[in-house]
Short mmCIF file of C-alpha atoms and ligand atoms in Angstrom, two decimals:
data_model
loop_
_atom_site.label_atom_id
_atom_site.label_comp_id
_atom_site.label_asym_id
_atom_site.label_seq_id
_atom_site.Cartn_x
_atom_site.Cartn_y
_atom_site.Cartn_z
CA UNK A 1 -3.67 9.70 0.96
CA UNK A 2 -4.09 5.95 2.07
CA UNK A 3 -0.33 4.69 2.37
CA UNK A 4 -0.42 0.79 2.48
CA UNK A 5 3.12 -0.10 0.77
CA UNK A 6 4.72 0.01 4.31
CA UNK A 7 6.84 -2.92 3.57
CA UNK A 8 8.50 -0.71 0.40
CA UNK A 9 9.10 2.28 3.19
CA UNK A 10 7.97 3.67 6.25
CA UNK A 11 7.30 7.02 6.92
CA UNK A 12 9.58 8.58 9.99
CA UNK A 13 8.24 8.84 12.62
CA UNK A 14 7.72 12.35 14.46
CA UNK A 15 9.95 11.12 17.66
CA UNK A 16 12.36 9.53 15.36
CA UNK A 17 12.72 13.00 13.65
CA UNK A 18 12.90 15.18 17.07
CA UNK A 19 15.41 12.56 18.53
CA UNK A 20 17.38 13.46 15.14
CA UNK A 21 17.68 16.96 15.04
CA UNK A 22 20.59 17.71 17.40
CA UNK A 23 22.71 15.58 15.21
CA UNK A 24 21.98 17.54 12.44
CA UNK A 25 22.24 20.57 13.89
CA UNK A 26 24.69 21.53 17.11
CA UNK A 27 25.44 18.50 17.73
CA UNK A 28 28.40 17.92 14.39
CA UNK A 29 30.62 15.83 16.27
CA UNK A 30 32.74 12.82 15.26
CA UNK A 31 32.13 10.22 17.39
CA UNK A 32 35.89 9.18 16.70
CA UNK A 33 36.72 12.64 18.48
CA UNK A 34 38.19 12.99 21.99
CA UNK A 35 36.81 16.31 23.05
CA UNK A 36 33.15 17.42 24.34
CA UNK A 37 31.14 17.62 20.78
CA UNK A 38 32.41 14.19 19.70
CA UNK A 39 32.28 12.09 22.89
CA UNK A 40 28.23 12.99 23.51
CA UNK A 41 28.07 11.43 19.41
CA UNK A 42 30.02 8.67 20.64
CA UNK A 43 27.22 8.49 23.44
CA UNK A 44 24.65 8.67 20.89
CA UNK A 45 25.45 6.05 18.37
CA UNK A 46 26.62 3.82 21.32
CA UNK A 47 22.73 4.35 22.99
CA UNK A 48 21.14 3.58 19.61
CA UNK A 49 23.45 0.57 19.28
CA UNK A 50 22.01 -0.45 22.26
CA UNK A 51 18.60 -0.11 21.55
CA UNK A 52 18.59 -2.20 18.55
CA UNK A 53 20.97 -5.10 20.52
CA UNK A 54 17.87 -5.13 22.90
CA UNK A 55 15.38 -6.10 20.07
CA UNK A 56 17.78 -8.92 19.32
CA UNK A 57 18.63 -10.17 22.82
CA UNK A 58 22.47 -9.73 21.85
CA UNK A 59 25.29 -8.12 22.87
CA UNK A 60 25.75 -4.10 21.62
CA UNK A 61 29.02 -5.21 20.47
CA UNK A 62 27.67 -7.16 18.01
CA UNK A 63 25.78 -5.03 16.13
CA UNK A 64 27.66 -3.34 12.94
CA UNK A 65 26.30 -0.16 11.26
CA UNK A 66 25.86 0.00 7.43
CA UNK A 67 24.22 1.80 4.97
CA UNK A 68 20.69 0.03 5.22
CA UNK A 69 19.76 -3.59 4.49
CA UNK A 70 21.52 -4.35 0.84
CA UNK A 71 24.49 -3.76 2.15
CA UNK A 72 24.39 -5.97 5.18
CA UNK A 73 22.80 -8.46 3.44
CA UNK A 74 26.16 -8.18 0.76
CA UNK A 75 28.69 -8.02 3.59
CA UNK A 76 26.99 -11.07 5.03
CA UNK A 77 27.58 -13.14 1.70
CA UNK A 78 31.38 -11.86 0.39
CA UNK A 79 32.48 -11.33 4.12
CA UNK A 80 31.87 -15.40 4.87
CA UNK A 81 32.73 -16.34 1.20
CA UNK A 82 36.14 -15.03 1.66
CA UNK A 83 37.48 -17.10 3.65
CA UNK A 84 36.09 -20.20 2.50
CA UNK A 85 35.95 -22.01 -0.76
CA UNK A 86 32.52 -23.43 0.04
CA UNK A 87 29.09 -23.51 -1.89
CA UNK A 88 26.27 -19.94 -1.14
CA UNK A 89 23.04 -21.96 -0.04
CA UNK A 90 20.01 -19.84 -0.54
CA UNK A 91 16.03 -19.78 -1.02
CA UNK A 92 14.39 -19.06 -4.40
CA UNK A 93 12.39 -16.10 -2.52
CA UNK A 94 15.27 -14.23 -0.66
CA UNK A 95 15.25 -10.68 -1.35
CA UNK A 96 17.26 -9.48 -4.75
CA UNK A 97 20.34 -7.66 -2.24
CA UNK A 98 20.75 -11.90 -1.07
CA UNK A 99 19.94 -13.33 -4.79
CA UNK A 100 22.29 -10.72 -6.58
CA UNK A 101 25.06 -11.00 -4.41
CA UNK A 102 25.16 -14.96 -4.75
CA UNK A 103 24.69 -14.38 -8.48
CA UNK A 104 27.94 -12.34 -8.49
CA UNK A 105 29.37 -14.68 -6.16
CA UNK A 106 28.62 -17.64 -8.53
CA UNK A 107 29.63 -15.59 -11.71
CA UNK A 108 33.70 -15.36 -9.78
CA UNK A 109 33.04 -19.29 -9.75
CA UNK A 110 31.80 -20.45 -6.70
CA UNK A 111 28.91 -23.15 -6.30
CA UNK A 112 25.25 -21.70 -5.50
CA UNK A 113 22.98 -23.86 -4.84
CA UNK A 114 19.18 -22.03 -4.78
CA UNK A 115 16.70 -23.85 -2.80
CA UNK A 116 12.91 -24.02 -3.90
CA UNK A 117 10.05 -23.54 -1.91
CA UNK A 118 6.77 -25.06 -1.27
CA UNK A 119 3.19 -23.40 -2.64
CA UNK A 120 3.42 -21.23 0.82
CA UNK A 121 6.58 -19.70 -0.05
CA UNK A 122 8.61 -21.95 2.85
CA UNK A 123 11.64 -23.67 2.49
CA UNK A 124 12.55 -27.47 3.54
CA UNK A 125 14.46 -26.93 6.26
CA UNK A 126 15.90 -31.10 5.62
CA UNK A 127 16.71 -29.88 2.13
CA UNK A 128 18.63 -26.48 3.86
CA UNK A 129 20.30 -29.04 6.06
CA UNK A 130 21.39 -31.28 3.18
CA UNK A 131 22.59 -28.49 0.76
CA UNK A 132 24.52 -27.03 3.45
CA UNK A 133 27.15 -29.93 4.11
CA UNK A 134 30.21 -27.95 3.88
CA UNK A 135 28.87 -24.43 2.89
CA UNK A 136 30.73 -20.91 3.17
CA UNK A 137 27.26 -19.42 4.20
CA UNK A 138 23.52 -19.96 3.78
CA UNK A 139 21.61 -17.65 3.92
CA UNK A 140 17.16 -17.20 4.37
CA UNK A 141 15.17 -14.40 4.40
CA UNK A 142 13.18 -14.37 7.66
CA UNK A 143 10.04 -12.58 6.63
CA UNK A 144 9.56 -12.11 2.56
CA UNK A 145 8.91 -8.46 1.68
CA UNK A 146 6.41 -9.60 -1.28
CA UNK A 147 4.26 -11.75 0.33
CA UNK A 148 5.15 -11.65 4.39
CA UNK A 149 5.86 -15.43 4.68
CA UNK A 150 7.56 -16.38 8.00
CA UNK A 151 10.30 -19.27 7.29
CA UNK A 152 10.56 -22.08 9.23
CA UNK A 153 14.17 -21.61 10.58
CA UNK A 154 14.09 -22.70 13.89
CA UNK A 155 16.12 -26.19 13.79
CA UNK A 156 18.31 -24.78 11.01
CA UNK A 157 20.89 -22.77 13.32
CA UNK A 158 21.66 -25.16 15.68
CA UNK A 159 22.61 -28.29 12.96
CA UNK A 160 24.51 -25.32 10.65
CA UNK A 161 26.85 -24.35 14.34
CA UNK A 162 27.81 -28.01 14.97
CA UNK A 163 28.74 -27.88 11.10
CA UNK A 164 30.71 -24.72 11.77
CA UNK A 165 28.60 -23.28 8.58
CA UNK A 166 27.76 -19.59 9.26
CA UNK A 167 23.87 -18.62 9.07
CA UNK A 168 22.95 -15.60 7.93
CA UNK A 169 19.33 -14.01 8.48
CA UNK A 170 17.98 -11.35 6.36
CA UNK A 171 15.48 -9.59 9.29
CA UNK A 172 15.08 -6.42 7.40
CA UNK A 173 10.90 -7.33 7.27
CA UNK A 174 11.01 -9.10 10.20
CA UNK A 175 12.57 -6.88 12.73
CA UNK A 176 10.30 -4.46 15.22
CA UNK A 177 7.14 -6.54 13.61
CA UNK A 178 7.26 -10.40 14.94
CA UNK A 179 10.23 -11.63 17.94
CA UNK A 180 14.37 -11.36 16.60
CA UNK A 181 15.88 -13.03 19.45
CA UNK A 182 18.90 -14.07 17.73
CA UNK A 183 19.54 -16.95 20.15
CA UNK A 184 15.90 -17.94 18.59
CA UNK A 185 16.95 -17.65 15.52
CA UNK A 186 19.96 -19.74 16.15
CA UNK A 187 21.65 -16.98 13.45
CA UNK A 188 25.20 -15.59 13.01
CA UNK A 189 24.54 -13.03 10.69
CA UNK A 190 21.35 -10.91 10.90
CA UNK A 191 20.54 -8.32 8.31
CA UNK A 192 18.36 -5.04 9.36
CA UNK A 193 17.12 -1.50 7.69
CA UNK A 194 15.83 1.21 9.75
CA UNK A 195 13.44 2.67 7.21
CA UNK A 196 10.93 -0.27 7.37
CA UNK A 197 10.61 0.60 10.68
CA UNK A 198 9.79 4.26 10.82
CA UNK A 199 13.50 4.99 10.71
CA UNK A 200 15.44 6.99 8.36
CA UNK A 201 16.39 6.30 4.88
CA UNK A 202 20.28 4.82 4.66
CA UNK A 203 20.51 2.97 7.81
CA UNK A 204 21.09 -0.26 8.51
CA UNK A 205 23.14 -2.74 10.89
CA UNK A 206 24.48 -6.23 10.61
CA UNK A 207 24.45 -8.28 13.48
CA UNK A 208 27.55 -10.42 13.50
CA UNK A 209 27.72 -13.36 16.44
CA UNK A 210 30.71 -12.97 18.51
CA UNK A 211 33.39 -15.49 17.31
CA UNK A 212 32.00 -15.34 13.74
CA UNK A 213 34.72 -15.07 10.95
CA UNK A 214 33.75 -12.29 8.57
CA UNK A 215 36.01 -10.24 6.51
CA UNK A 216 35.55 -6.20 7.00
CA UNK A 217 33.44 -4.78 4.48
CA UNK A 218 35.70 -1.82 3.84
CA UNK A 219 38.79 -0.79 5.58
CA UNK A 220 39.75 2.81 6.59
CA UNK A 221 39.47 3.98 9.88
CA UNK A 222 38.91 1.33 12.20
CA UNK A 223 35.05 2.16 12.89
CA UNK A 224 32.19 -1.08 14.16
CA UNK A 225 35.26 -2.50 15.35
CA UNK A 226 37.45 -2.28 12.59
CA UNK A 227 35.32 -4.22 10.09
CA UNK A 228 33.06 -1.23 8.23
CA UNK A 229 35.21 1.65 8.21
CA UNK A 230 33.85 5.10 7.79
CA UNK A 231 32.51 7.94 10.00
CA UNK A 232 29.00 6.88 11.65
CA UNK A 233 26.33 8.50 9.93
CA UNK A 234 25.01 9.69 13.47
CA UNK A 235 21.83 11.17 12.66
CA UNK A 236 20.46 8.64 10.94
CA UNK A 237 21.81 5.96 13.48
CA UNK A 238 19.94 7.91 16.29
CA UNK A 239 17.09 8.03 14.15
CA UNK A 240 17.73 4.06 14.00
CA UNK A 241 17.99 3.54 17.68
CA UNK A 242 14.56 5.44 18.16
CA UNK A 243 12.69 3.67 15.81
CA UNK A 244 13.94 -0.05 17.33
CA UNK A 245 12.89 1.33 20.50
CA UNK A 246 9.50 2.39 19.79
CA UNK A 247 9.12 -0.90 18.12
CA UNK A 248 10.03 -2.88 20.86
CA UNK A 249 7.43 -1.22 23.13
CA UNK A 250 4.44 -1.86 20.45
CA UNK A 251 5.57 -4.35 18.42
CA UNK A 252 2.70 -6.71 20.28
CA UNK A 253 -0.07 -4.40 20.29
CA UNK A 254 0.93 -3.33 16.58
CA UNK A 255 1.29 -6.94 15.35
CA UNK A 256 -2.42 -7.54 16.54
CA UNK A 257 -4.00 -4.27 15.37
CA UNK A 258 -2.40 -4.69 12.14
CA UNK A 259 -3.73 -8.64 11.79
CA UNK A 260 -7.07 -6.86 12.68
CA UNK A 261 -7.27 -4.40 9.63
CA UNK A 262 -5.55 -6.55 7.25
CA UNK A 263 -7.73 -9.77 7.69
CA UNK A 264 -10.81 -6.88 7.31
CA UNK A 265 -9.39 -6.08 4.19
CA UNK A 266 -8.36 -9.56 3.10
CA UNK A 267 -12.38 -10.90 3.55
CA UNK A 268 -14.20 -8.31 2.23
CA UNK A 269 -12.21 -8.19 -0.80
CA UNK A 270 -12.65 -11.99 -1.04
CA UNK A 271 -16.19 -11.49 -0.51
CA UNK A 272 -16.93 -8.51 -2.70
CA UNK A 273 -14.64 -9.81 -5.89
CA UNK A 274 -14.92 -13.29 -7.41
CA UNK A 275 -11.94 -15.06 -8.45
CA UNK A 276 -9.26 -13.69 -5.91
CA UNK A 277 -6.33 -15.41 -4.99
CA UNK A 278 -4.15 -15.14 -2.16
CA UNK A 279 -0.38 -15.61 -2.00
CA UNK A 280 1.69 -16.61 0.78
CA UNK A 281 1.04 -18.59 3.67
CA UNK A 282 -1.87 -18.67 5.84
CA UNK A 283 -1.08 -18.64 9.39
CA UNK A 284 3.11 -18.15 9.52
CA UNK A 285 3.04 -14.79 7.61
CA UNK A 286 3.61 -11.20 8.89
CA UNK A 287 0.09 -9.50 10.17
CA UNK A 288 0.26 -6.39 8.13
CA UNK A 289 0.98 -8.23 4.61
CA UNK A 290 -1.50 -9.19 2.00
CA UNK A 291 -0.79 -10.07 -1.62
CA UNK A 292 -3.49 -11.28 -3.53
CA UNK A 293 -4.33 -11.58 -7.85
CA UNK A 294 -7.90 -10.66 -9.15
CA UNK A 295 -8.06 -13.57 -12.10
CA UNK A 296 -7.84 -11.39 -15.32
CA UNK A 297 -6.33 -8.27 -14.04
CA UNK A 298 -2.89 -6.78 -14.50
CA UNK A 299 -1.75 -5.35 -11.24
CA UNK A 300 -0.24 -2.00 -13.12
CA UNK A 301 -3.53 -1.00 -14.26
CA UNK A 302 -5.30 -1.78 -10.59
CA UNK A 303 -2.07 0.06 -8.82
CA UNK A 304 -3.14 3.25 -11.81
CA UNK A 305 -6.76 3.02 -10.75
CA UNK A 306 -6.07 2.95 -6.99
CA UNK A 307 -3.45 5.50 -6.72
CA UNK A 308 -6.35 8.05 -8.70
CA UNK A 309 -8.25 7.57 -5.47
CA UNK A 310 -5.27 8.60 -3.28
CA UNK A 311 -4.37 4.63 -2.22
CA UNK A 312 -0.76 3.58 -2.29
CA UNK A 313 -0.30 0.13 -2.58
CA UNK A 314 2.62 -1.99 -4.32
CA UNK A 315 2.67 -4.95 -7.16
CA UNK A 316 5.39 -6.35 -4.98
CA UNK A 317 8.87 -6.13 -4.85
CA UNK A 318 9.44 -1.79 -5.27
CA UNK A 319 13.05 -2.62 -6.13
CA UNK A 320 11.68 -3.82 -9.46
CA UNK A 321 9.51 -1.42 -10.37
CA UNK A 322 8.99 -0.78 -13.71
CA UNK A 323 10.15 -3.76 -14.80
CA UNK A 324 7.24 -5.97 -16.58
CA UNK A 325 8.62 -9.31 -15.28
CA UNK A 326 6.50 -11.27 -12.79
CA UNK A 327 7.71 -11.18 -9.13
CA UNK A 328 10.81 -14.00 -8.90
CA UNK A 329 8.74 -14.85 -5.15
CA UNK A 330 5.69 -15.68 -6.84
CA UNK A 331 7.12 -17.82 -9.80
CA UNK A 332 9.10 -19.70 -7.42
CA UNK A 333 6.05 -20.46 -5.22
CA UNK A 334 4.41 -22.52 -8.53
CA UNK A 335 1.78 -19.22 -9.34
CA UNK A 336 1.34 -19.05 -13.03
CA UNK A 337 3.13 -16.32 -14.68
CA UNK A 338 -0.54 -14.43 -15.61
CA UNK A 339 -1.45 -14.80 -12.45
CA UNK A 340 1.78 -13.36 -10.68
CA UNK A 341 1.52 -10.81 -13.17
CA UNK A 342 -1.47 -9.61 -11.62
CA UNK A 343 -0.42 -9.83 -8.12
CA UNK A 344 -1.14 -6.52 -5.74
CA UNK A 345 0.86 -6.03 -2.30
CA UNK A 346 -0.87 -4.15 0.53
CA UNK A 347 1.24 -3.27 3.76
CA UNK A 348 0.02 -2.10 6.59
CA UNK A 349 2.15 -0.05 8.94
CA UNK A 350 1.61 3.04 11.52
CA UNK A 351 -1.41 5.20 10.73
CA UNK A 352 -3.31 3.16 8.73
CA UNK A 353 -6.67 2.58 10.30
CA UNK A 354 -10.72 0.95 9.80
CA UNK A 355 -11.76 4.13 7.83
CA UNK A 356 -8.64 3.61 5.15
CA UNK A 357 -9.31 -0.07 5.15
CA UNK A 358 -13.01 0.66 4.27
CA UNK A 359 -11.71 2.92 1.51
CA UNK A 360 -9.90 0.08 -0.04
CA UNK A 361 -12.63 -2.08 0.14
CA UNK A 362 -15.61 0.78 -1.54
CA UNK A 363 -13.12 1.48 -4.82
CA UNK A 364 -11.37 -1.24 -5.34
CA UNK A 365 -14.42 -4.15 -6.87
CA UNK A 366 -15.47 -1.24 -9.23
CA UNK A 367 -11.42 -1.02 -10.75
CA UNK A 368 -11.60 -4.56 -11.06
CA UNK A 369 -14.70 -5.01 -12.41
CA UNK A 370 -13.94 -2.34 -15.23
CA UNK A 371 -10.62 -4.03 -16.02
CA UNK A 372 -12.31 -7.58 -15.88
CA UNK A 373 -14.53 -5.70 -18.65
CA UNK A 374 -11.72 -4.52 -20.69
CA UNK A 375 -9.80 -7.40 -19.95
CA UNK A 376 -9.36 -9.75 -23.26
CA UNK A 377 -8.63 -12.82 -21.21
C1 PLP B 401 14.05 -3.55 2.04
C2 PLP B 401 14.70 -4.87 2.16
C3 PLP B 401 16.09 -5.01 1.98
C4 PLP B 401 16.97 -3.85 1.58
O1 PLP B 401 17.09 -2.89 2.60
P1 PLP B 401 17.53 -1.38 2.21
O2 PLP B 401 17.77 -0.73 3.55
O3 PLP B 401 16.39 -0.77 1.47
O4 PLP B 401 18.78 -1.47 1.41
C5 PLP B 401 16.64 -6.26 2.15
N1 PLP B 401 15.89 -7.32 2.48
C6 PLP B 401 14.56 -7.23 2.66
C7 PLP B 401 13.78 -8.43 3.05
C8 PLP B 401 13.92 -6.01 2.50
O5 PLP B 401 12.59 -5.93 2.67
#
């Protein structure tokens, strides 16, 4: 099997698993217990919280636990909206866990105002700054899963603190593959999943800047300092903390070996099929992303004839699958509908390598040439 759809999910990794295994086996404790089992998982999820708090520069404290990325990036929209009567400022491309939540937020009443974006997939960060006059939250996705597009938010952070208008970050793509500092980032709010980064399934974290008002996501037992109750899912936090931490030795090296492959694959598919295009931008998008349409050619029936040959790749955004529609990312980027419709993902991730690439690259001009037969376009 050739497994590029690493921006849908990541396989664990086998140090993530063996770091895992005590805390699903002897070592049960509750972290919220006093005696010997329950203080070394109080040790555990506090290590792992440090781990990820160094791959964002920020203070351990900071960082919140959740159940993976949707919720985070949830929390980070009700938690600011409640305690302001403000407007939800978001992109057009922001993941659907950012665009649903405002859409519930906006069905209660509240003003969201849902910024468009240039051919590239990149906001205007003067029309963020203007749309955000008096805002409960706004909110960008950092990295876009669909197409890796990098937004330009440096700038945005800074004008939003003096404003005393809370930015949130959805990282999920972005973390462990291109630099998180969040004092970079100039963000308040950072969303992250561990299983796009070789992590475990179910795990996530918000980062929430010291000082930031936020209401608690569910109340109970005082747990992430008394704003998401519940007992820490310690396994899969470990599992967390040892995927951030293999990241943040290789995220360099990684970032340039998987530029390598993917521009391989990206020119000799250009080369060996006519009428290819390429979505997303050119130089500020993630190194292991490629989505590109074949003129003609539904992406279903490529994603049919590649996974025969044992390649996994994506038509975009996994979280809707099955659904016919276009991706939302691509529409609001100005590609025709037809064209959108046609649109393949590749992601690159850990243990993909030059002789998978080369795969790609033998089948995949024969399945579009027979579909460009078929094709009634
Ligand atoms: C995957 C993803 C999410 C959702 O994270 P889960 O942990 O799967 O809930 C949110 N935002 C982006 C950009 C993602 O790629």
């Amino acid at each position: 099997m050739i497994y590029l759809d690493h921006n849908a999910t990541t396989p664990v990794r086998p140090e993530v698993r063996e770091a895992m295994w005590p805390y699903l086996g002897e070592e049960f404790g509750n972290p919220s217990s006093r005696h010997g089992p329950g203080r070394r998982a109080r040790e555990a999820v506090e290590r792992a919280r440090g781990q990820i708090a160094r791959l964002l520069a920020c203070d351990p404290a900071e960082i919140h636990f959740t159940s993976g990325g949707t919720e985070a990036d949830n929390w980070a929209l009700r938690g600011t909206s409640a305690s302001s009567q403000g407007s939800v400022v978001v992109s057009s491309v922001e993941h659907h866990a950012v665009l649903h939540a405002a859409g519930e937020l906006a069905r209660a009443g509240r003003e969201v105002v849902v910024l468009p974006v240039d051919g590239a997939g990149r906001v205007d960060p003067e029309r963020v700054l203007e749309a955000s006059e008096g805002a409960a939250v706004v909110s960008l996705i950092l990295a876009n899963n669909e197409t890796g597009t990098i937004q330009p938010v440096a700038g945005i952070g800074a004008v939003l603190r003096q404003r005393g208008v809370p930015f949130h970050v959805d990282a999920v793509q972005a973390f462990g593959k291109i630099p998180t500092r969040v004092d970079d980032l100039e963000a308040d709010l950072v969303s992250l999943s561990a299983h796009k980064i070789n992590g475990p399934k179910g795990v996530g974290a918000l980062y929430v800047r010291s000082g930031t008002s936020l209401e608690p996501w569910q109340v109970g037992g005082g747990h992430e300092h008394g704003l998401r109750a519940g007992t820490e899912n310690v396994a899969a936090i470990v599992g967390f903390g040892a995927a951030a931490a293999i990241r943040r030795e290789e995220m360099a090296s990684q970032e340039r070996r998987h530029g390598r492959l993917r521009d391989r694959l990206e020119s000799a598919l250009r080369e060996r099929i006519g009428d290819v295009v390429v979505h997303g931008h050119r130089v500020h998008r993630l190194s292991n992303t490629l989505n590109l349409s074949f003129r003609g050619v539904e992406a279903e029936a490529i994603l049919v004839g590649l996974d025969l040959e044992g390649i996994c790749a994506s038509s975009g955004s996994a979280c809707t699958e099955g659904a016919a529609d276009p991706s939302h990312v691509l529409l609001a980027m100005g590609v025709e509908p037809r064209l959108a419709a046609g649109a393949v993902r590749f992601s690159l991730g850990w243990g993909n390598d030059e002789a998978g690439i080369d795969r790609v690259v033998e089948v995949l001009p024969a399945i579009v040439a027979r579909l460009r037969d078929l094709s009634v376009f």
